[in-house]
XYZ file of C-alpha atoms in Angstrom:
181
model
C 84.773 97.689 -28.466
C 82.758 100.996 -28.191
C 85.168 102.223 -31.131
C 83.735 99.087 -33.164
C 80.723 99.827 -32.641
C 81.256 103.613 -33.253
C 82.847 102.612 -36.873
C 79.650 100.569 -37.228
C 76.956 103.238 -36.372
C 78.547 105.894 -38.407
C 79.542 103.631 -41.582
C 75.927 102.586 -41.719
C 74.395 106.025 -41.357
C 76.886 107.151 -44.305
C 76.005 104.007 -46.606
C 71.950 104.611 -45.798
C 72.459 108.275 -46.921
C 74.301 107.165 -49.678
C 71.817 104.625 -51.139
C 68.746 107.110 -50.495
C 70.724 109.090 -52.708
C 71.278 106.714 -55.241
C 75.000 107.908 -54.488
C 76.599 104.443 -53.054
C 79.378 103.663 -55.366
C 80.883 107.380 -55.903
C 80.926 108.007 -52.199
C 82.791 104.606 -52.323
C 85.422 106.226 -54.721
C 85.491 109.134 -52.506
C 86.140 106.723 -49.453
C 88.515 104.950 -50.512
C 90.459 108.182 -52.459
C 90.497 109.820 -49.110
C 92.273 107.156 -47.750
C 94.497 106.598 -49.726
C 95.641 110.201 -49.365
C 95.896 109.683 -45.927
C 97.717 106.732 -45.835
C 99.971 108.495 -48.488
C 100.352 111.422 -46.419
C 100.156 110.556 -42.906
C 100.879 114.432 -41.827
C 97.656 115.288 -42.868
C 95.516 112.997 -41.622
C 97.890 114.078 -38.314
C 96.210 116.911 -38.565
C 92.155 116.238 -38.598
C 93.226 114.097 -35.654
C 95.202 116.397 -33.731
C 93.540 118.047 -30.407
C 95.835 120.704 -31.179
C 94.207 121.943 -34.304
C 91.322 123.774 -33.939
C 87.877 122.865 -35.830
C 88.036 125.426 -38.122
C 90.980 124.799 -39.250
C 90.561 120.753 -39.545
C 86.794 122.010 -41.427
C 88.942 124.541 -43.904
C 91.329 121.438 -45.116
C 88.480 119.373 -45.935
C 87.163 121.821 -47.907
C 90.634 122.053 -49.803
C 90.634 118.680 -50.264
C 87.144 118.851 -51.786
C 87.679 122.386 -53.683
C 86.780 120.139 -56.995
C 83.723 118.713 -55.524
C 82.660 120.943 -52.589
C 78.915 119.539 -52.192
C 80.801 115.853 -51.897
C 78.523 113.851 -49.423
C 82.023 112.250 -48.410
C 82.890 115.728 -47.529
C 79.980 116.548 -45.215
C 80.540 113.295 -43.813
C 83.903 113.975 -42.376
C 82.290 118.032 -41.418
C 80.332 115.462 -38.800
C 83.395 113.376 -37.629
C 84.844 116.637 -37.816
C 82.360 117.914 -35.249
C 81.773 115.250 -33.171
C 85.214 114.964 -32.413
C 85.167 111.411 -34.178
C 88.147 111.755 -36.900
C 89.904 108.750 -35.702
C 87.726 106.609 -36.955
C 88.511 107.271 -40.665
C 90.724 104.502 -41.160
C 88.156 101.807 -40.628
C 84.677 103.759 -41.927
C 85.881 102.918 -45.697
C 86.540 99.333 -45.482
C 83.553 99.136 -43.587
C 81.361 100.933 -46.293
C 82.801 99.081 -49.111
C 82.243 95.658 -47.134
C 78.089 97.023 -46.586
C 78.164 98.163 -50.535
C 79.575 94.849 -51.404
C 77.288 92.967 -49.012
C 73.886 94.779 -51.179
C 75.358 93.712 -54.016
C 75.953 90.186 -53.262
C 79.839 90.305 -53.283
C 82.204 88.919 -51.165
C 85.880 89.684 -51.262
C 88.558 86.851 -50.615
C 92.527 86.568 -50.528
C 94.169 83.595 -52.158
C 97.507 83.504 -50.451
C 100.110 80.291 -51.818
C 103.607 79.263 -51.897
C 103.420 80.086 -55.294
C 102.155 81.798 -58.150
C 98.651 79.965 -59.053
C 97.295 78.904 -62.808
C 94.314 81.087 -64.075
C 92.845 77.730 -63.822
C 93.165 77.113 -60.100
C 92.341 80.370 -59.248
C 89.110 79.847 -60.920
C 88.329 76.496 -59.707
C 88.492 78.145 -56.258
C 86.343 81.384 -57.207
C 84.048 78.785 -58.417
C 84.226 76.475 -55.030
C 84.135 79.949 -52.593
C 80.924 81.177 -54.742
C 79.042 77.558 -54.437
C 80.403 78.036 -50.736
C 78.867 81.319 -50.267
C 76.246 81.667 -53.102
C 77.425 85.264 -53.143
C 79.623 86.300 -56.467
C 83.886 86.356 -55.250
C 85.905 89.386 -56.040
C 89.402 87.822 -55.413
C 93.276 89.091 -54.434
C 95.839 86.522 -54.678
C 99.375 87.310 -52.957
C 102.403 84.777 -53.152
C 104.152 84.165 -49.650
C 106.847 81.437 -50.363
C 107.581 80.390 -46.645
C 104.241 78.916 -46.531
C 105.730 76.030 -48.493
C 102.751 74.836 -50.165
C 99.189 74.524 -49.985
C 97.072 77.331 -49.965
C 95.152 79.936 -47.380
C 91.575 81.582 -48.256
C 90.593 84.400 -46.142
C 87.024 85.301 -46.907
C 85.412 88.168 -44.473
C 86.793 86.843 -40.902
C 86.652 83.370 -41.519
C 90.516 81.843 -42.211
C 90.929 78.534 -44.313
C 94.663 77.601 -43.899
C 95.784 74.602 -45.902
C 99.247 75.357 -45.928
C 102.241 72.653 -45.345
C 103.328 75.553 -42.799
C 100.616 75.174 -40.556
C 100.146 71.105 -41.108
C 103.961 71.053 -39.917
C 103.245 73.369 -36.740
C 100.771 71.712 -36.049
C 102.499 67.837 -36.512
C 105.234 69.636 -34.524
C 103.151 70.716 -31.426
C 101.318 67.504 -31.202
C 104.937 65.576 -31.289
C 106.205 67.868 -28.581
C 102.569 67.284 -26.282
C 103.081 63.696 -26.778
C 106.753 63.831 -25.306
C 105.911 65.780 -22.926
């Protein structure tokens, strides 16, 4: 929890900095860029998170990885987690940010997940349903996961909307095996 809450503090400090600096959606870039590295190459994020490695030498990579833009505000940012000994909580901060960016804009993201490949049409019909839903504009992902069998799942934020045969059948299957019971 106090890691949550961590993420939260310093993801909000970052994105207030940010906007005051009219500098939201590059630092976004950044973010997510960064990440991406890191989940590319795993040994070097290793290494900002390693005890072992001393802060000058964790402060000396960032600044190779920002040689191109060395007065990046995503770059002083991680100097601080750098500093305050905070480095594990990369992975989260950028997700975070883009969800507080999104949320000034008045976007939401969602993930259409079916049996099946859906029409352009359907797709749309449930942008257009989420939005009315949520009165926020939907940026959408769809993914295709065949053993659900049919129906579809929405995942919007934390909320979970599963109208899938799969879980109608689990469910029909769990109330069959109470009632036997």
């Amino acid at each position: 929890m106090k890691t949550n809450l961590a993420v939260e503090r310093y993801t909000k400090a970052l994105f207030q900095i940010a906007e005051n600096k009219n500098l939201s959606d590059s630092a976004l870039v950044e973010l997510e860029a960064l990440s991406a590295f890191f989940s590319k190459n795993s040994r070097a994020f290793a290494l900002f998170d390693s005890p072992v490695i001393n802060k000058s030498e964790k402060r000396a990579l960032a600044s190779k990885i920002f040689e191109s833009n060395p007065e990046s505000l995503v770059k002083k940012f991680l100097l601080v987690l750098i500093e305050k000994n905070r480095t594990e909580l990369w992975p989260s901060i950028s997700k975070h940010f883009s969800n507080l960016l999104n949320e000034r804009k008045g976007l939401v993201e969602a993930t259409i997940v079916a049996a099946r490949s859906l029409s352009e049409n359907i797709r749309e019909k449930i942008r257009k349903a989420l939005e009315a839903r949520t009165r926020k504009t939907v940026i959408y992902k769809t993914r295709v996961e065949p053993d659900l069998i049919g129906g579809i799942q929405l995942r919007l934020g934390h909320l979970l909307i599963d109208g899938t045969l799969r879980t109608k059948l689990n469910e029909l299957k769990r109330e069959l095996c109470t009632m036997h019971s």
